mmCIF file of C-alpha atoms in Angstrom:
data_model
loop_
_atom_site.group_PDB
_atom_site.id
_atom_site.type_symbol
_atom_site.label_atom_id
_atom_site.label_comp_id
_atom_site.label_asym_id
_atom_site.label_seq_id
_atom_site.Cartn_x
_atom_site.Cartn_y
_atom_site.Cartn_z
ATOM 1 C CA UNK A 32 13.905 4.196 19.070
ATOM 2 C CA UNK A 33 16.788 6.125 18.010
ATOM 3 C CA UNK A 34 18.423 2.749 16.628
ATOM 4 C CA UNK A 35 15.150 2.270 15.135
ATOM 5 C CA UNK A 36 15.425 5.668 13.239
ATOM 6 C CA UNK A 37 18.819 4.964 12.018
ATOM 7 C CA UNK A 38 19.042 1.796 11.054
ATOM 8 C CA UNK A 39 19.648 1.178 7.437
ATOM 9 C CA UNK A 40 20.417 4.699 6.886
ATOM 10 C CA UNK A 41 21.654 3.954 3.472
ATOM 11 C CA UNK A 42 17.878 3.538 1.958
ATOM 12 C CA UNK A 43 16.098 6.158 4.348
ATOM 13 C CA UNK A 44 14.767 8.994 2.173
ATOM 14 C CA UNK A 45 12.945 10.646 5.532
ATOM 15 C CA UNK A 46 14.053 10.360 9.220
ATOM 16 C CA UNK A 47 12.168 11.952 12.194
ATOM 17 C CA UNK A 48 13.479 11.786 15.345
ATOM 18 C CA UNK A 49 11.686 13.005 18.180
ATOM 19 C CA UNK A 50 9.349 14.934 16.877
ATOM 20 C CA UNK A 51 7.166 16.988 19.121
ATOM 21 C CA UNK A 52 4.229 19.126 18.137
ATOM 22 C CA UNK A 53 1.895 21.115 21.000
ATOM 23 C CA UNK A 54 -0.845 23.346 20.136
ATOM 24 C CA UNK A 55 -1.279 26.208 23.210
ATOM 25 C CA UNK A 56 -5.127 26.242 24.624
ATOM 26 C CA UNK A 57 -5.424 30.452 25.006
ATOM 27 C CA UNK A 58 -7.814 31.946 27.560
ATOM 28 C CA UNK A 59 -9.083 35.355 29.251
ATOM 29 C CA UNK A 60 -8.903 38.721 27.807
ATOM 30 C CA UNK A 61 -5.306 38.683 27.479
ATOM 31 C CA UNK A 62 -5.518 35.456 25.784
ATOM 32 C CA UNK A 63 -2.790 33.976 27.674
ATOM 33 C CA UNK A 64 -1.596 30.284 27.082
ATOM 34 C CA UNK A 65 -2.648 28.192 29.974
ATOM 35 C CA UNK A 66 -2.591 24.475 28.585
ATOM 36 C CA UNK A 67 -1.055 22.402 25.385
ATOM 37 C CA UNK A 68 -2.856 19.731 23.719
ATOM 38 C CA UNK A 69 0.107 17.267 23.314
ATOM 39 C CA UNK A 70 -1.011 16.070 19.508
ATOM 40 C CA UNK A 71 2.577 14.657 18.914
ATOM 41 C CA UNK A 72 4.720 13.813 21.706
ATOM 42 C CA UNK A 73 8.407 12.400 21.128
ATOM 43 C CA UNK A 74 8.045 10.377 17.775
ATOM 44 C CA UNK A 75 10.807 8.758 15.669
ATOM 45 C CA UNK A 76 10.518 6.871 12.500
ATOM 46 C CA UNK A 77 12.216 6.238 9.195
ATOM 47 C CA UNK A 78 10.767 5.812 5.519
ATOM 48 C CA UNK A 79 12.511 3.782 2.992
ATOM 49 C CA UNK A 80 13.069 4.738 -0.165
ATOM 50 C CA UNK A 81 10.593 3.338 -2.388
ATOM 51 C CA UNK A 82 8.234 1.575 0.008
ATOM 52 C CA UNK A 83 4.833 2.897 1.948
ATOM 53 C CA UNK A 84 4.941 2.893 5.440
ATOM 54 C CA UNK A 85 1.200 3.155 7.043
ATOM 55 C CA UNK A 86 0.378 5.387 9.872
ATOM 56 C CA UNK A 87 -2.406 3.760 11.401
ATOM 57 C CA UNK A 88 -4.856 4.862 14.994
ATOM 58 C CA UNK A 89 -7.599 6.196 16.079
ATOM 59 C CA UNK A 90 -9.069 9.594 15.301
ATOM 60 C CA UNK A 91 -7.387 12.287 17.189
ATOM 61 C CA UNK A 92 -3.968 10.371 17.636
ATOM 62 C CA UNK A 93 -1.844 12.766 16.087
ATOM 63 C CA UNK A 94 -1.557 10.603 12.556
ATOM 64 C CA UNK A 95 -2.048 14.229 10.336
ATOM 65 C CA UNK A 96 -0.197 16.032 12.376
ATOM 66 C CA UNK A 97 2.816 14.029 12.012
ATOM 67 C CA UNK A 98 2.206 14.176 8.536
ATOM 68 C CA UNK A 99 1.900 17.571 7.869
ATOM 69 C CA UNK A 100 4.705 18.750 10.442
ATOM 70 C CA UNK A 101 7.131 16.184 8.171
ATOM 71 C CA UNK A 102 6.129 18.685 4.925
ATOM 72 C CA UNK A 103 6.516 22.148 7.212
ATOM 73 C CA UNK A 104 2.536 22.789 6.888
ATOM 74 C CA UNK A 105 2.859 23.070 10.519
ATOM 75 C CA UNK A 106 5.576 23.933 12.349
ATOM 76 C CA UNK A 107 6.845 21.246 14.616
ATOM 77 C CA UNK A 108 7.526 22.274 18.679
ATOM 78 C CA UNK A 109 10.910 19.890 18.725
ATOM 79 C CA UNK A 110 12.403 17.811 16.739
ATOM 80 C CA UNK A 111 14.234 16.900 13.641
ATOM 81 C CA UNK A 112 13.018 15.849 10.207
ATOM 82 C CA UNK A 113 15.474 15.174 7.666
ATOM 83 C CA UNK A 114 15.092 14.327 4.121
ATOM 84 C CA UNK A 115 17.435 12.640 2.323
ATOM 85 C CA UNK A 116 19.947 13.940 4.197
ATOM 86 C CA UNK A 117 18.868 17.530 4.546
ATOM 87 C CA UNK A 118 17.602 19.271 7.951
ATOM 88 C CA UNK A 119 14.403 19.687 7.049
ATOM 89 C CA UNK A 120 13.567 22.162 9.955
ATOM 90 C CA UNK A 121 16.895 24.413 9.517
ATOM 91 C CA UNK A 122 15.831 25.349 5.901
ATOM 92 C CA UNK A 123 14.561 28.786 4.891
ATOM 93 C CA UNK A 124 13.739 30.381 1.399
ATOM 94 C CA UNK A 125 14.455 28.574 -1.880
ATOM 95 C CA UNK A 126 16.472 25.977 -0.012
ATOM 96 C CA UNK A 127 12.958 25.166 1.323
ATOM 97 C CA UNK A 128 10.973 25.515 -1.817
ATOM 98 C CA UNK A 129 13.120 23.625 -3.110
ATOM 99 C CA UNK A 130 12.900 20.406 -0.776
ATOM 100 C CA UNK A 131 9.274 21.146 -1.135
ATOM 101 C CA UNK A 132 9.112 20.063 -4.583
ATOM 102 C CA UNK A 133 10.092 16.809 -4.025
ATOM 103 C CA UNK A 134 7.588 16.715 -0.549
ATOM 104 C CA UNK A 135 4.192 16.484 -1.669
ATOM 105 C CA UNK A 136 0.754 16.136 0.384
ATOM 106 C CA UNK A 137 -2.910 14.327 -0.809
ATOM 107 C CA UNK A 138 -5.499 15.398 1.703
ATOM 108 C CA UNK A 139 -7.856 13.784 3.104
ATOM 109 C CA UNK A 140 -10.433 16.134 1.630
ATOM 110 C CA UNK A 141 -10.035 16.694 -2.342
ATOM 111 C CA UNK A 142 -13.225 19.083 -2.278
ATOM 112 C CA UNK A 143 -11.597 21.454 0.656
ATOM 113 C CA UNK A 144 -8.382 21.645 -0.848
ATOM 114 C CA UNK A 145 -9.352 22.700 -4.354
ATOM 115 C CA UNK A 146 -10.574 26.014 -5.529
ATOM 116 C CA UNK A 147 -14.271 25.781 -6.207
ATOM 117 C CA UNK A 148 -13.746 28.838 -8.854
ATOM 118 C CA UNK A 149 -10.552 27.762 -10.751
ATOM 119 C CA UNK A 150 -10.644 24.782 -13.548
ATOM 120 C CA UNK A 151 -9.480 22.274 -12.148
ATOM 121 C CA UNK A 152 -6.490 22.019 -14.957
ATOM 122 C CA UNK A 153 -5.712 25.166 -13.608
ATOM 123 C CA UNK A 154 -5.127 23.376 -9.804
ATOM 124 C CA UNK A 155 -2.678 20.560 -11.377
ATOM 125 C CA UNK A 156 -0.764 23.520 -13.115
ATOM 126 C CA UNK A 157 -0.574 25.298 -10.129
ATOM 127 C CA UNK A 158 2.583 24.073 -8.140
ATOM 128 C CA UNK A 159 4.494 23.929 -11.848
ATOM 129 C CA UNK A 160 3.687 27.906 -11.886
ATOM 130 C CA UNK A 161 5.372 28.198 -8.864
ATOM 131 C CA UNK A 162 8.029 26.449 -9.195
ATOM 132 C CA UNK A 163 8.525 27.749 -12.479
ATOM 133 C CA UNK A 164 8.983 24.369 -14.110
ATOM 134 C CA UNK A 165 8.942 24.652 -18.085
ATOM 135 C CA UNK A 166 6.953 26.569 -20.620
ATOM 136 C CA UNK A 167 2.985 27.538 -20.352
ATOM 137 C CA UNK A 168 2.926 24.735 -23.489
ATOM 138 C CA UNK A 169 4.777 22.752 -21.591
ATOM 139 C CA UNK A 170 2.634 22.883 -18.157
ATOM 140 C CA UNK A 171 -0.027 22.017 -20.006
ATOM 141 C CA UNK A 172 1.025 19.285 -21.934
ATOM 142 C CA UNK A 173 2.432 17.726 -18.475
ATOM 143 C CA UNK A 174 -1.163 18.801 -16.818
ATOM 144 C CA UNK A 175 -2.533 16.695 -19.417
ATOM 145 C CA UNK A 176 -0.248 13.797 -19.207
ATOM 146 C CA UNK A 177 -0.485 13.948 -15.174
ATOM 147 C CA UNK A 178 -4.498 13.473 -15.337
ATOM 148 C CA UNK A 179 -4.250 10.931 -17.923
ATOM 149 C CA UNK A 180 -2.408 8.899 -15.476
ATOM 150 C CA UNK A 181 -4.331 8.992 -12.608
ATOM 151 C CA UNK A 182 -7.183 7.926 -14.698
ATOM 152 C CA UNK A 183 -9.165 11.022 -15.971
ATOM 153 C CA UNK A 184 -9.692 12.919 -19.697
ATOM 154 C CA UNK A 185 -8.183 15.984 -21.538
ATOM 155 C CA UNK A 186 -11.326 17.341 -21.571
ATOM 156 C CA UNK A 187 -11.994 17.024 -17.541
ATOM 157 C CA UNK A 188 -9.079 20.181 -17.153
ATOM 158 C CA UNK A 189 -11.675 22.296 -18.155
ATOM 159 C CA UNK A 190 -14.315 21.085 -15.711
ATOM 160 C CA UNK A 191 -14.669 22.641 -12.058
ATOM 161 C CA UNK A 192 -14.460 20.777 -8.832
ATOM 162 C CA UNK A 193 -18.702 21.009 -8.520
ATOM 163 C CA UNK A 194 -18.095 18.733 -11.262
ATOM 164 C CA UNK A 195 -16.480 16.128 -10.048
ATOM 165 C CA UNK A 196 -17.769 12.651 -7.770
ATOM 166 C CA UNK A 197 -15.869 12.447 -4.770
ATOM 167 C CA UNK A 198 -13.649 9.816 -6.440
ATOM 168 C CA UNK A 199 -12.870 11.871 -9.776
ATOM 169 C CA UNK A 200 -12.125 14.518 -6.733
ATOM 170 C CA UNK A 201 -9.300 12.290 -5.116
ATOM 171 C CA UNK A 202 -7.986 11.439 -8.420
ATOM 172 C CA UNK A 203 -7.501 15.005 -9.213
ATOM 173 C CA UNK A 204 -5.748 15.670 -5.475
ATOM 174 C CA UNK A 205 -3.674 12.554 -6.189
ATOM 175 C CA UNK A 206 -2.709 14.593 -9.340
ATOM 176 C CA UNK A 207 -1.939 18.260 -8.057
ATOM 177 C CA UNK A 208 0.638 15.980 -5.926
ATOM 178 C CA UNK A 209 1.958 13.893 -9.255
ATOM 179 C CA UNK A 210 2.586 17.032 -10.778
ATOM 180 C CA UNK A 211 5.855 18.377 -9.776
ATOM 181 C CA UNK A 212 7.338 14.713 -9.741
ATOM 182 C CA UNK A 213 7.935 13.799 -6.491
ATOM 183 C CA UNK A 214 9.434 11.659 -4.452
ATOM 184 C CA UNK A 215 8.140 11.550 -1.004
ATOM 185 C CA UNK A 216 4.185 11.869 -0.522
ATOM 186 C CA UNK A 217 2.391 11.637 2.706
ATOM 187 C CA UNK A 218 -1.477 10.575 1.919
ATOM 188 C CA UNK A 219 -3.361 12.046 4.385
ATOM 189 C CA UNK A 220 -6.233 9.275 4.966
ATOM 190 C CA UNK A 221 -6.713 9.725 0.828
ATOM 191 C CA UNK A 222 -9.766 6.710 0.827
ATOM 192 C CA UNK A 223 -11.272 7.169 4.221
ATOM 193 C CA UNK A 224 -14.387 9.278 2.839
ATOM 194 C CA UNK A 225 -14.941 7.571 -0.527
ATOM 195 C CA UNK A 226 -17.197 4.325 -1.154
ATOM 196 C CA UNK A 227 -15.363 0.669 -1.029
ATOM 197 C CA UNK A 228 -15.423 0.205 -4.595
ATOM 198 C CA UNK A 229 -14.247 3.535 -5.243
ATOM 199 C CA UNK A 230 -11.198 2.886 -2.392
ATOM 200 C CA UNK A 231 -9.713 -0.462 -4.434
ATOM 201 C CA UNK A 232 -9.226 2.415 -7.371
ATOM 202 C CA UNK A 233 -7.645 4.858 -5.420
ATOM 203 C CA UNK A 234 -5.806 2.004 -3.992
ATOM 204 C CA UNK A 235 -4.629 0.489 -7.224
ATOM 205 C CA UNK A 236 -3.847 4.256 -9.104
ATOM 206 C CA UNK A 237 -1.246 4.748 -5.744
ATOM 207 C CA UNK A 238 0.015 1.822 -5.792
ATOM 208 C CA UNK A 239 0.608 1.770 -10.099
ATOM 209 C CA UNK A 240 2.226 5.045 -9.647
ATOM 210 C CA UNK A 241 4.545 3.935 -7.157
ATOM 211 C CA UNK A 242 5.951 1.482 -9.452
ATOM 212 C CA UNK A 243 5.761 3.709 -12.426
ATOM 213 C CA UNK A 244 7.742 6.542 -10.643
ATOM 214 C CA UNK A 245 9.456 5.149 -7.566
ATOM 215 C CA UNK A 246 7.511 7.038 -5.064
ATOM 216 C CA UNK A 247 7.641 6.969 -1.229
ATOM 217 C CA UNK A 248 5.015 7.137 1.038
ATOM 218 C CA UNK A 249 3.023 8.011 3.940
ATOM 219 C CA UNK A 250 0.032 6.255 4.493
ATOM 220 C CA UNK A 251 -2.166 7.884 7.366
ATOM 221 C CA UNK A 252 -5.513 6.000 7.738
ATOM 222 C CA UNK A 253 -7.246 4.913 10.759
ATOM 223 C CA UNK A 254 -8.654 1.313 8.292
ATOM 224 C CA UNK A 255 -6.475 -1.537 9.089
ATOM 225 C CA UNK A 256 -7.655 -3.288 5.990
ATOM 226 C CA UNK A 257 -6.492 -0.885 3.384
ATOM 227 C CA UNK A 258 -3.330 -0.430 5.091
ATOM 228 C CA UNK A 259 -2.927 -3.904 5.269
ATOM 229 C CA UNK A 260 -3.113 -3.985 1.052
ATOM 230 C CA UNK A 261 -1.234 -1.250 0.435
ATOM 231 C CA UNK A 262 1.756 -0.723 2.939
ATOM 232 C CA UNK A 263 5.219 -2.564 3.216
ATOM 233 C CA UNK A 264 5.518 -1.792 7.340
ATOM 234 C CA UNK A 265 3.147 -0.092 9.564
ATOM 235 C CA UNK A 266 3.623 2.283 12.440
ATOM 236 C CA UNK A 267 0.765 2.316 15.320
ATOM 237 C CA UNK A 268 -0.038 5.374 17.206
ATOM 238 C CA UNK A 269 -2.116 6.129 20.116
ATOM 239 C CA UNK A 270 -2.225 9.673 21.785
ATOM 240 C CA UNK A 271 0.500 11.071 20.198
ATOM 241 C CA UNK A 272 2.872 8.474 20.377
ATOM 242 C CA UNK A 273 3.992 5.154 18.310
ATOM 243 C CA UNK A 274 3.094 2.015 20.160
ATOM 244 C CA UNK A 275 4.285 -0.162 17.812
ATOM 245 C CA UNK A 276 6.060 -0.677 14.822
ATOM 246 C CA UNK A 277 6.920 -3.586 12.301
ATOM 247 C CA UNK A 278 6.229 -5.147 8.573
ATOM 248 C CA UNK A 279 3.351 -5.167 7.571
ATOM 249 C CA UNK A 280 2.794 -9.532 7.256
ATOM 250 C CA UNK A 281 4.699 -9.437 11.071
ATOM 251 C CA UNK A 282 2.071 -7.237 12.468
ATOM 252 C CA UNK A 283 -0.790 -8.724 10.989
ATOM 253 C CA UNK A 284 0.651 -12.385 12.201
ATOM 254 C CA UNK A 285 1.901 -11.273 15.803
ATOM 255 C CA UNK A 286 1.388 -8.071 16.756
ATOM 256 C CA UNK A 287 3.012 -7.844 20.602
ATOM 257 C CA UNK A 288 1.048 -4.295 21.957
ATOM 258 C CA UNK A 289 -2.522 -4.694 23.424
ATOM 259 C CA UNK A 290 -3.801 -1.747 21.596
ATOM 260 C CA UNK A 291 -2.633 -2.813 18.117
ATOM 261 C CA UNK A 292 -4.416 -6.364 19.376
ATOM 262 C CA UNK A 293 -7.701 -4.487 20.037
ATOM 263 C CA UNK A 294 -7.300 -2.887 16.766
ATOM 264 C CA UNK A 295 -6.769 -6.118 14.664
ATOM 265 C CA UNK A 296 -10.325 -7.537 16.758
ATOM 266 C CA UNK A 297 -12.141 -4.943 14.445
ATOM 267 C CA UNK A 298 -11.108 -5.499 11.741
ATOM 268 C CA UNK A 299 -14.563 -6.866 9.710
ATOM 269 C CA UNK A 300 -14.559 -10.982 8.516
ATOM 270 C CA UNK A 301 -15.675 -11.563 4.763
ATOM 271 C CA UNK A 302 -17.019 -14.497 5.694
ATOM 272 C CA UNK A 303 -20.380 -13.897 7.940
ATOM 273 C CA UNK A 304 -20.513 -17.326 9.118
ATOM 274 C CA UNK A 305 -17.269 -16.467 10.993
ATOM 275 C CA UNK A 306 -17.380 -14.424 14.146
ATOM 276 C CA UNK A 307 -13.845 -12.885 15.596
ATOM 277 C CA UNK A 308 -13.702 -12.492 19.278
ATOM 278 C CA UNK A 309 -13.858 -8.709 19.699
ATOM 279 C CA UNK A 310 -11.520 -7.249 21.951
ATOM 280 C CA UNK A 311 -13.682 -4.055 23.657
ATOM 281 C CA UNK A 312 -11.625 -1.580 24.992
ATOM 282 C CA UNK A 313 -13.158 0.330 28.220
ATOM 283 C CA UNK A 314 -13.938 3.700 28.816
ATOM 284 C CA UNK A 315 -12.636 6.829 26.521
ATOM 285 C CA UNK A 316 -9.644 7.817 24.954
ATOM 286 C CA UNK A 317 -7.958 10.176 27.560
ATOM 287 C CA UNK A 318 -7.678 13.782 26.616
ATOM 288 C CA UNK A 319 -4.322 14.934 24.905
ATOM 289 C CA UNK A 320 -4.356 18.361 27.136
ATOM 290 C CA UNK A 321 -3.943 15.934 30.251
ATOM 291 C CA UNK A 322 -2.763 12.672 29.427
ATOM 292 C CA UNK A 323 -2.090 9.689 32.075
ATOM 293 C CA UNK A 324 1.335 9.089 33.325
ATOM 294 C CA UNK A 325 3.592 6.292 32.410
ATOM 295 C CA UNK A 326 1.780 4.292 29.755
ATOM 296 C CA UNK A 327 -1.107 6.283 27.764
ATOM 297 C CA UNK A 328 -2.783 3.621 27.200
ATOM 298 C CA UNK A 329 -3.008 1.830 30.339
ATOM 299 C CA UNK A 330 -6.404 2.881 31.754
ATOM 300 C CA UNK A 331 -7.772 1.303 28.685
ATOM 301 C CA UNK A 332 -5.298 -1.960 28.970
ATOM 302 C CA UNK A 333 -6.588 -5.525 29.653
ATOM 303 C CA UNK A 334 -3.441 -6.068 30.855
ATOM 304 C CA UNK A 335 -2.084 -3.024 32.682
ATOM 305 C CA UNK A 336 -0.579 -3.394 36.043
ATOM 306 C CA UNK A 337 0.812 -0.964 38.468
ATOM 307 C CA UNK A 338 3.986 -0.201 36.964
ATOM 308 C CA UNK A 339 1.746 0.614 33.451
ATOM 309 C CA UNK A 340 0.515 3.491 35.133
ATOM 310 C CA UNK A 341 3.890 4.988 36.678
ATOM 311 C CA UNK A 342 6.836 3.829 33.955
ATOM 312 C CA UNK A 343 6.654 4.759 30.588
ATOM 313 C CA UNK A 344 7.759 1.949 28.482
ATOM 314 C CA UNK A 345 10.193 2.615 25.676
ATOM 315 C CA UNK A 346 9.679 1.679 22.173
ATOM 316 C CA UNK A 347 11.840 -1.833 22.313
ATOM 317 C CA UNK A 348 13.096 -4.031 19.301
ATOM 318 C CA UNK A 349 11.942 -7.685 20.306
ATOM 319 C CA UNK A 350 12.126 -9.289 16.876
ATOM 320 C CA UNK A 351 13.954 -7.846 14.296
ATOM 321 C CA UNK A 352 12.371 -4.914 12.686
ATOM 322 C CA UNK A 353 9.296 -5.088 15.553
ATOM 323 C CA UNK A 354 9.174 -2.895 18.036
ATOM 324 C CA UNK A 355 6.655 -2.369 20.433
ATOM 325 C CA UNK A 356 6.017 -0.062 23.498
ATOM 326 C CA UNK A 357 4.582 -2.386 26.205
ATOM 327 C CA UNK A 358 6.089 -3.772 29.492
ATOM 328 C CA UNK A 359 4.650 -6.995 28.929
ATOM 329 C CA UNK A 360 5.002 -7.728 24.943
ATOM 330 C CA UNK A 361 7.396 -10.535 25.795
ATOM 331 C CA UNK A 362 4.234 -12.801 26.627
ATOM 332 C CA UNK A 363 3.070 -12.368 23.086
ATOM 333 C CA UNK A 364 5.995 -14.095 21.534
#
């Protein structure tokens, strides 16, 4: 993968490189450590400038966690992130705050993230407070400006987040992130809890932005249909590690690993005349504090075979720009 991560180094704003991230299980009186849930387990990727690369699995895969080690809100175990250029990891102080500015975060839940007792004008204005950007005039005025463009009124900055519907709520997330002007945002599963109608907005508002200001970002969502609309290439996880990785029309048209396969089976057809074979995977997803050896997926696989479950297979580029983690992805060409 570490070809992967460098190729085209010239338009990567963000590179991670074998990122790692274990959380210690404590137990007893002394509360000693005696396991680690392996949440993110030796992960490379790049991000382009200017496109949206989707980070797409099941729940419990490690999607957010890769996400918010890239911005520091955890700290990663191993590893290297760097951001246009910068070691991300080595930085301390204002060198920090100051990458920070240009590494913003939606999450997943507006109403959690937002201060049920402060205006919610207030919350946009926040992050220019700290980072002491302008006047208190001029805060405002670019509070103002920043709501107006993800679609809500002056007069909503006085309102409180009670206030709000759970879009208006994700509008005013995607806005605490606009504020400081950006250029890298991960959005942490922004549509997964709002109503279908209500996504395509979302959607659209992202998507106009990006344009508008050249953003970058990180798409996590676990809905292969909205990352299919609004992502340029897609990354596939599973238990902490990417399984496969590609464009986004080459992964919809061939996708070579057996879990990205099952994936694409459910995946709902407009039409309801139509029925799509469904591809049921067996039995649970394993448990991060003990994973299988050699292949994590393999006691799910239609396909494994004994080698699945004693060699791990690398992450292998068999087109160009597709890469896939499978012994056996050469029989999907």
């Amino acid at each position: 993968m570490t070809k992967q991560a460098n190729a085209g180094v010239n338009e990567d704003l963000v590179q991670v490189e074998h990122l790692v991230k274990y959380f210690p299980v404590r137990a007893g009186l002394m509360q000693r450590v005696v396991n680690w849930v392996q949440a993110v387990d030796d992960v490379s990727f790049s991000v382009r400038k200017g496109e949206t690369l989707g980070l797409v699995g099941e729940s419990g895969c490690g999607k957010t966690t890769v996400g918010r080690s890239m911005l520091r809100l955890i700290e990663p175990t191993s590893g290297s992130i760097r951001f246009d250029g910068k070691d991300v990891l080595s930085l301390r102080g204002r060198e920090l705050k100051e990458v920070r500015r240009d590494m913003q975060i939606i999450f997943q839940d507006p109403y959690a993230s937002l201060d049920p007792r402060v205006p919610i004008g207030e919350s946009v204005m926040e992050g220019l407070h700290i980072h002491n950007i302008g006047t208190p005039a001029e805060r405002f005025d670019l509070m103002l400006e920043t709501l107006k463009k993800v679609g809500l009124e002056n007069y909503h900055a006085r309102r409180y987040p009670h206030e709000f519907s759970g879009g208006q709520r994700q509008r005013i997330g995607i806005a605490r992130a606009l504020a400081l002007r950006p250029r890298f945002i991960v959005c942490d599963e922004p549509v997964s809890a709002l109503d279908v109608s209500i996504q395509s907005q979302v959607l659209n508002i992202l998507k106009d932005l990006q344009k508008e200001f050249g953003l970058t970002y990180l798409f996590v969502a676990h809905n292969l249909s909205v990352v299919e609309h609004i992502s340029d290439r897609v990354a596939v996880m599973y238990l902490g590690k990417i399984v496969e990785l590609t464009t986004r029309e080459e992964l919809y048209r061939l996708p070579l690993h057996p879990y990205t396969q099952a994936l694409m089976t459910a995946i709902p057809v407009a039409n309801p005349k139509l029925k799509r074979k469904r591809t049921i995977l067996k039995g649970d997803v394993p448990s991060p504090l003990n994973p299988p050896k050699g292949c994590r997926f393999h006691p799910r696989c239609p396909i494994a075979e004994q080698i699945c479950s004693v060699e791990e297979p690398a992450l292998r580029e068999l087109n160009p720009g597709h890469w896939s983690a499978c012994h056996f992805s050469e029989r999907f060409l």
